[in-house]
Each structure stands twice: as structure tokens, then as C-alpha cells.
Short mmCIF file of C-alpha atoms in Angstrom, two decimals:
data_model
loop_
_atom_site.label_atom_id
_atom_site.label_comp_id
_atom_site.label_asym_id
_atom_site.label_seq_id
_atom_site.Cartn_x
_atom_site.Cartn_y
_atom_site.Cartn_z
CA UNK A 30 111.37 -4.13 -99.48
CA UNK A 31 114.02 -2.03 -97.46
CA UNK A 32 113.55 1.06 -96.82
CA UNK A 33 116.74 3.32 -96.02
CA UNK A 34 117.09 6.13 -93.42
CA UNK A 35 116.74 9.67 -95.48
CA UNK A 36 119.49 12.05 -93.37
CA UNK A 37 120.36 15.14 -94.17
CA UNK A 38 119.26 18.71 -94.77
CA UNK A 39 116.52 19.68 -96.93
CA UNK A 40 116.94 22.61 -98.78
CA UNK A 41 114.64 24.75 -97.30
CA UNK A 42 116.85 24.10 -94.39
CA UNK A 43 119.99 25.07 -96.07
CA UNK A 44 118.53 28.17 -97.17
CA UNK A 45 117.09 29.32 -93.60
CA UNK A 46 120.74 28.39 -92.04
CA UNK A 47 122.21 30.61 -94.44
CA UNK A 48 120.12 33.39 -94.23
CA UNK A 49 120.58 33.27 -90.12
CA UNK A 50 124.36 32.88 -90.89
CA UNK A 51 124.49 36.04 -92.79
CA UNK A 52 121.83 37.81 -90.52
CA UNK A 53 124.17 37.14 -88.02
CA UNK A 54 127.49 38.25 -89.80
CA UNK A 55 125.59 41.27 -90.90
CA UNK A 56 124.98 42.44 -87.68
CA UNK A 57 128.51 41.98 -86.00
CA UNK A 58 130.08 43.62 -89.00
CA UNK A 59 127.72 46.63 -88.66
CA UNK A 60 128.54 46.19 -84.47
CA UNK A 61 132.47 46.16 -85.29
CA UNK A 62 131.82 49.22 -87.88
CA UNK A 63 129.68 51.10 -85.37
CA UNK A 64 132.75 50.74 -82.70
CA UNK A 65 135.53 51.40 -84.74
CA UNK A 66 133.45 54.83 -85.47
CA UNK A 67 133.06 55.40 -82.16
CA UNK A 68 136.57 54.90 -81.39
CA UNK A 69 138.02 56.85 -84.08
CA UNK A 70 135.41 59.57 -82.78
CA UNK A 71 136.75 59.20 -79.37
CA UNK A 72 140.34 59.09 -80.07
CA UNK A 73 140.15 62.49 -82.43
CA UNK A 74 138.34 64.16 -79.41
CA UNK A 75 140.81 63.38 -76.98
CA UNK A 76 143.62 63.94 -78.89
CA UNK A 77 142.21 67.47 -80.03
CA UNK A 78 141.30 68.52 -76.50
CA UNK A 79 144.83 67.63 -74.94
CA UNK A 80 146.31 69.52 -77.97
CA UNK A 81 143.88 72.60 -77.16
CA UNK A 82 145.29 72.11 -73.14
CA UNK A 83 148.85 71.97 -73.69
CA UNK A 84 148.84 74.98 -75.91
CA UNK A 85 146.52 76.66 -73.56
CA UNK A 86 148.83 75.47 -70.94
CA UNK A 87 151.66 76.84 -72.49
CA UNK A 88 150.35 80.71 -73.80
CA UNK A 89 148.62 80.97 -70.25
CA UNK A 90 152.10 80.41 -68.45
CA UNK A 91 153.74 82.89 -70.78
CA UNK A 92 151.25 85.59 -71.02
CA UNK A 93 150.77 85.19 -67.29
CA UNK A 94 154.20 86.50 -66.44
CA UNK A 95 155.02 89.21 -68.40
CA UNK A 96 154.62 92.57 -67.02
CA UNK A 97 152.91 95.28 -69.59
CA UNK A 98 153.63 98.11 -67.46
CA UNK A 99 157.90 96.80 -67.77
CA UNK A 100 157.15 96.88 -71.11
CA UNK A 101 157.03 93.08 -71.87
CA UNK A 102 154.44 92.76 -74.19
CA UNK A 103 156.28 94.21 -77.41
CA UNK A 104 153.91 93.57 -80.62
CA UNK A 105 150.30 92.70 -80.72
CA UNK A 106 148.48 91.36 -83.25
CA UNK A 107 145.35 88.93 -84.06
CA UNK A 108 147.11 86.17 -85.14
CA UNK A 109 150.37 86.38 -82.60
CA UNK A 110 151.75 88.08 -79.67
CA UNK A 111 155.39 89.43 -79.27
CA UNK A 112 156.94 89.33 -75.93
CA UNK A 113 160.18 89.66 -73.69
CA UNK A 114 159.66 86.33 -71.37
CA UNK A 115 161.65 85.52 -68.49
CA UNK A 116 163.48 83.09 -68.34
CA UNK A 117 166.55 83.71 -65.37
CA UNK A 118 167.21 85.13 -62.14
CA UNK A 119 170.15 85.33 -59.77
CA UNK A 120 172.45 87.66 -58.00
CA UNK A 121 175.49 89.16 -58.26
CA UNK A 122 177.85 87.88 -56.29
CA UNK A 123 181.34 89.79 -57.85
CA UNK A 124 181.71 92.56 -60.29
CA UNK A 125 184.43 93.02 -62.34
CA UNK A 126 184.66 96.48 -64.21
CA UNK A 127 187.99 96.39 -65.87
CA UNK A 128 185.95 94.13 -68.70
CA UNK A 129 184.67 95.08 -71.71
CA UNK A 130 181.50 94.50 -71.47
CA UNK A 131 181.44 94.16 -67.29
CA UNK A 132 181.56 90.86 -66.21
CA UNK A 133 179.24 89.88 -63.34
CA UNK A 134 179.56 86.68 -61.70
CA UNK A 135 176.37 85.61 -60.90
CA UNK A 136 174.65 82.85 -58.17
CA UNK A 137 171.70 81.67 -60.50
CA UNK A 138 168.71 80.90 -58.40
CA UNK A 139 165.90 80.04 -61.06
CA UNK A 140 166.14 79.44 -64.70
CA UNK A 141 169.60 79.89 -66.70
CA UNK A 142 170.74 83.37 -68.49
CA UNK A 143 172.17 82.45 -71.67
CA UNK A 144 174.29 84.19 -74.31
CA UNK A 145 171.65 86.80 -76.74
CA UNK A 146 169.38 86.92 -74.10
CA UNK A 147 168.43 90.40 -72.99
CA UNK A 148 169.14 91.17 -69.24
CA UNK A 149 168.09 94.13 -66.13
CA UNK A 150 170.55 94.59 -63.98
CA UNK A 151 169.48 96.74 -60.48
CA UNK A 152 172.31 99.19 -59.67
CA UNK A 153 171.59 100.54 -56.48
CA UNK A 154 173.80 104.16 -57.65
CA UNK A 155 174.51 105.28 -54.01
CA UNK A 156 173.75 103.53 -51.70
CA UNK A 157 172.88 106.57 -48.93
CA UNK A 158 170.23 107.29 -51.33
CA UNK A 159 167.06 105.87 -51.90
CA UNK A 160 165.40 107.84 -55.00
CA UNK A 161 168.34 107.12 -57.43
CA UNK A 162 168.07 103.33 -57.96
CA UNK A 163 167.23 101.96 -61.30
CA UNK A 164 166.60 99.35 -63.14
CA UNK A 165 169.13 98.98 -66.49
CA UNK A 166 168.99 97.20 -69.23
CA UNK A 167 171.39 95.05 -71.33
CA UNK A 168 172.53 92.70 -73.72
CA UNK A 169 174.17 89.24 -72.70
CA UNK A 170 177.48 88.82 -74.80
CA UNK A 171 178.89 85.85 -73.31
CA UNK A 172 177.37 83.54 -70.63
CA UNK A 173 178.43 79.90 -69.21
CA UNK A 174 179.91 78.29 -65.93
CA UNK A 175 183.10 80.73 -64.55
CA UNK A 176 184.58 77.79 -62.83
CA UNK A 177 184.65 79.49 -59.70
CA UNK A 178 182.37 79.86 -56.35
CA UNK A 179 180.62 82.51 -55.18
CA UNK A 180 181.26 83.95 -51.28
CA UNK A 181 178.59 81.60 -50.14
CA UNK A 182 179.89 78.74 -52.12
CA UNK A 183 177.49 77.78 -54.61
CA UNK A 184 178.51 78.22 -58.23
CA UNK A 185 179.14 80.98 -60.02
CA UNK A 186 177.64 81.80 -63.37
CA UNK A 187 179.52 84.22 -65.42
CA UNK A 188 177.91 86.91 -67.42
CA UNK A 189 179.29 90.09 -69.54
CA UNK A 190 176.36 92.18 -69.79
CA UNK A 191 176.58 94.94 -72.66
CA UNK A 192 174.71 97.96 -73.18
CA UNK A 193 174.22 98.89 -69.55
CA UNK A 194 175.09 102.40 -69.76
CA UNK A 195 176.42 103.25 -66.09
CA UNK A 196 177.09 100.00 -64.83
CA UNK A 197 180.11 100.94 -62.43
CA UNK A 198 176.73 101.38 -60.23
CA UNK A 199 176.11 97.46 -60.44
CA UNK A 200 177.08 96.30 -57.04
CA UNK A 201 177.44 92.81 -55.24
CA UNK A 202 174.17 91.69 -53.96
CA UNK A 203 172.51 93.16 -57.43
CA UNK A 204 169.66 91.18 -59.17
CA UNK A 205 169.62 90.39 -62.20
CA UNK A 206 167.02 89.09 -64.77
CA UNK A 207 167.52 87.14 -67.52
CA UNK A 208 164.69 87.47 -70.94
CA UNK A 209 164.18 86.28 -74.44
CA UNK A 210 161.91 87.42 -77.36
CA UNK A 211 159.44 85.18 -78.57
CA UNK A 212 156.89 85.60 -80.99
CA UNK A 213 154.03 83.23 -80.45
CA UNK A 214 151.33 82.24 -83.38
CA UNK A 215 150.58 79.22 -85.47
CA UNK A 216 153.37 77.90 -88.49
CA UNK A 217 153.00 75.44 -90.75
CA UNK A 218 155.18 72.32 -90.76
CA UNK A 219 154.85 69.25 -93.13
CA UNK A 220 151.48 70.22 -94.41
CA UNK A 221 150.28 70.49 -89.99
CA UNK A 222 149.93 73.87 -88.05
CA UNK A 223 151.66 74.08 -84.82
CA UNK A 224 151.87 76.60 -82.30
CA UNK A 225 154.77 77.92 -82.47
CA UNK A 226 157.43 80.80 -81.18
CA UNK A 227 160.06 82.46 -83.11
CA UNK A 228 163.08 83.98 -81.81
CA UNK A 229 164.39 87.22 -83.22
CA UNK A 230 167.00 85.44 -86.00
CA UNK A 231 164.24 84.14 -87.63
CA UNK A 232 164.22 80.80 -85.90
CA UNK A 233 161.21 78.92 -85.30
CA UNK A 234 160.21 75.91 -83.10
CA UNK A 235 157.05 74.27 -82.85
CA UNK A 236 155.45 74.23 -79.35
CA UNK A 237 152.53 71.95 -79.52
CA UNK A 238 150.05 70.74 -81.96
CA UNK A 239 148.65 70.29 -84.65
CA UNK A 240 146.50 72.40 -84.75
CA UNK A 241 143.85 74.34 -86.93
CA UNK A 242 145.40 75.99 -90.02
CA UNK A 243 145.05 79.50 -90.95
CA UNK A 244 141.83 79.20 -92.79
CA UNK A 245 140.26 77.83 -89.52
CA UNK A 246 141.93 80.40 -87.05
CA UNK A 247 144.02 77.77 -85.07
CA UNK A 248 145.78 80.26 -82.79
CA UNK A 249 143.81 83.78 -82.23
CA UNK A 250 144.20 86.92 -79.74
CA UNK A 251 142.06 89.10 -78.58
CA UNK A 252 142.96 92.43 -76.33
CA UNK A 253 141.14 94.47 -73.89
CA UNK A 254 141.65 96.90 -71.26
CA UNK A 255 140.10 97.46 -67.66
CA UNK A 256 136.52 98.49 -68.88
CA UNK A 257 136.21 95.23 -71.87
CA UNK A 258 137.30 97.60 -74.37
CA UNK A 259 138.96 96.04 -77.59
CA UNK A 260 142.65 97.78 -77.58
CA UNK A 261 145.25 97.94 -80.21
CA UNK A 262 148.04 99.30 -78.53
CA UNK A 263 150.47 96.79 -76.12
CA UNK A 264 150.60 99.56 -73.37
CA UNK A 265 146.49 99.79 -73.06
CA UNK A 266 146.54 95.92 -72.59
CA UNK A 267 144.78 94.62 -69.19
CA UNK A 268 143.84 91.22 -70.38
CA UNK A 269 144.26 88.90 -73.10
CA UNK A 270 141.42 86.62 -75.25
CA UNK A 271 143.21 83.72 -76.38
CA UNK A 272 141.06 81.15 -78.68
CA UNK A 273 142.18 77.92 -80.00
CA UNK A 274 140.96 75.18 -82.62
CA UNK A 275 141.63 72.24 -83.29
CA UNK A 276 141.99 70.99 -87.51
CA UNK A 277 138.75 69.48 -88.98
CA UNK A 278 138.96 65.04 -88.14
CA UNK A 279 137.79 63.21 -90.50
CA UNK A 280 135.65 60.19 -88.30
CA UNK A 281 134.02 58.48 -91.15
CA UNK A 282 131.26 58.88 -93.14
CA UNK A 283 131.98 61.70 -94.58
CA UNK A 284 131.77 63.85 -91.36
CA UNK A 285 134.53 65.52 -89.08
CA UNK A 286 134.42 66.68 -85.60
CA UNK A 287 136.89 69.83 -84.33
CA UNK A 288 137.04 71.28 -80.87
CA UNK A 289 137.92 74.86 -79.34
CA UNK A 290 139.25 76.07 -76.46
CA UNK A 291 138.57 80.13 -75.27
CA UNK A 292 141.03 80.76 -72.24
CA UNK A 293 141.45 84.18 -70.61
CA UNK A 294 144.79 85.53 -69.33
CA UNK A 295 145.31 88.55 -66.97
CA UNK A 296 149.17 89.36 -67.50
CA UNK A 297 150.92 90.46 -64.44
CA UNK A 298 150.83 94.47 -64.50
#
């Protein structure tokens, strides 16, 4: 009688291959899980914390260079801070009186002065006397190229400057300063909250973000004076608490992760 080769896997066999098989599955699903977690986890912190350093960035560079005692820092207020912020410099290079307002052609040397921004002009009064120089303040009307040169034959930006009271006292060689008016806090755009700074017409642009909403305090100040004092009043300000957060991530699981960011800023006095 023949007897034939039995190949083949038992079933005992088949059973034990597929419970390794799935053991095995099992575990690199609950691997890839476990890293996609960790990545999501990773990529919400980073993303919050350059968020929270860009708008620190950004508030620290402003606050930094207005001056309190010039009378810069206009409003205060927990959630936002109202200031005049530089943003050109040059000097004058040729006066013209016989406009209305004065025009002053102006050799920019940082920054550009643009039309609506506020400006100080320096007018020296006379010049044999040192106690009656001052500082005065206008309103730009009109600003762009002039299309000419000044003496030293770099370009002239023109200017009319309103509002300047005596300016027949402007004279060549004069700086002057270019501002705007911002209003920094947090806005809400498309469901996100951004920092944000809004000009005096009402206008508002985003700066950075998103970040934490209102509920969650995204953008906060705080204000103190020389002794640590809380202060409510822009003139009593020596230094500025600014706190940020970040919105609540979702990472999974039913959890979220957020991140903060407490930044102090001595304003130049």
C-alpha cells in the first residue's frame, strides 16, 4: 500500500500564524497611532510658540520705542494699548512758506512719512537763542516723491505739514518725525483671533496669529510704574506686562495643549 506525503498546515498552525499576524499589525498600528500623536503634539507646540514669538516680537518693538514722557502712549487698557508709533525721519532740506499748508522738502533718512500721518517738526525760532526752540506738531496733508534733489543730491521727499502753528520758524536743516496711531489688541477674523492694530478710520489689519480668543485672554496688558505699582493712567506708565496665549489644540484623545508667553517691556521715557 502507498502511502502519500501529508503537506500542509495544520490548523493549529493556521490559527497561531494568525494570531502572530495580528499581534504584529496590532502593535505597528498602535506604533503609527502613538507617532502621529506625538507629531500632531509637536507640530501644535511649535506652531503656538512661534505665534507667541512673533507677536511678542512685534508688541516688544513697538512698545519699546515710544516715548511716555512725548506723550506716545495715548489709551491704556487691559485688553489693548493705544499709541503714536514712529514710523519716519528725515530733514529738511528746503522750505517753502508761500504754501498752504508749508511745504517742506524733505531728505528721508529712515522709514517713509506718508499722507494722514501725524508729524514734529523742530523749528529752531531764532537762531541766536537757545531757550526758544520747540518741538511742533502737525498733520501730513499730502506726501510723495517732489521730483527734485536736495542740496546734497539725494532725493527729495515732499511734505505739506498742517497744523503747525508758527511754522515760518521751520528752517533748513530741521528734523522732522513722521507717526501713526495704532491701536493694538486681539480681533476676530474667520472664526480665529489675531493680533491685530487698528488705525484711527476704523481700519484693521491682522498682525500675527491665531491666537487665543477673548474667553482665553489671547492678548493682555498689564501697567506699572517705577515702584511695581499697578497704574491706570498712560502718563504714570514705567513699564508694560504684556501676556500672550495661544487657542486650546486639540492633539487627540480628547485632550488639548495651549502655551503662553509673559514678556516685559520698558518703553523708552
Amino acid at each position: 500500500m502507498n502511502v502519500r506525503d501529508k503537506r500542509g498546515f495544520t490548523l493549529v498552525e493556521l490559527i497561531v500564524v494568525a494570531v502572530l499576524g495580528t499581534v504584529v499589525l496590532l502593535a505597528g498600528y498602535s506604533t503609527l497611532v502613538t507617532n502621529r500623536r506625538a507629531y500632531t503634539v509637536q507640530r501644535a507646540r511649535v506652531q503656538g510658540q512661534q505665534t507667541l514669538r512673533t507677536s511678542a516680537d512685534v508688541l516688544v518693538g513697538e512698545l519699546r520705542e515710544i516715548s511716555v514722557d512725548g506723550g506716545d502712549l495715548l489709551s491704556i487698557g487691559d485688553d489693548f494699548v493705544d499709541v503714536r508709533a514712529a514710523r519716519g525721519f528725515g530733514f529738511v532740506c528746503k522750505v517753502d512758506y508761500s504754501q498752504t499748508p508749508p511745504l517742506f522738502r524733505t531728505r528721508l533718512l529712515h522709514g517713509v512719512i506718508s499722507a494722514t500721518d501725524s508729524a514734529v517738526v523742530f523749528a529752531e525760532n531764532d537762531p541766536e537763542l537757545e531757550d526758544d526752540d520747540a518741538w511742533l506738531s502737525g498733520h501730513v496733508t499730502s506726501a510723495g516723491p517732489s521730483g527734485t534733489s536736495c542740496p546734497s543730491g539725494d532725493p527729495a521727499w515732499r511734505l505739506y505739514v498742517d497744523d503747525l502753528g508758527t511754522a515760518d520758524s521751520v528752517r533748513v536743516g530741521a528734523q522732522i518725525r513722521g507717526f501713526q496711531r495704532f491701536t493694538y489688541g486681539l480681533r476676530t477674523l474667520d472664526g480665529e483671533s489675531y493680533l491685530s492694530r487698528e488705525r484711527p478710520d476704523g481700519t484693521v489689519e491682522p498682525v500675527v496669529g491665531p491666537l487665543g480668543g477673548p474667553s482665553r485672554q489671547g492678548v493682555s496688558f498689564e501697567y506699572f510704574d517705577e515702584t511695581g505699582a499697578a497704574v491706570a493712567a498712560p502718563a504714570d506708565v514705567e513699564w508694560i506686562r504684556v501676556v500672550l496665549r495661544t487657542p486650546l489644540y486639540p492633539v487627540g484623545g480628547g485632550r488639548t495643549i495651549s502655551d503662553s508667553l509673559v514678556v516685559q517691556v520698558h518703553p523708552r521715557n
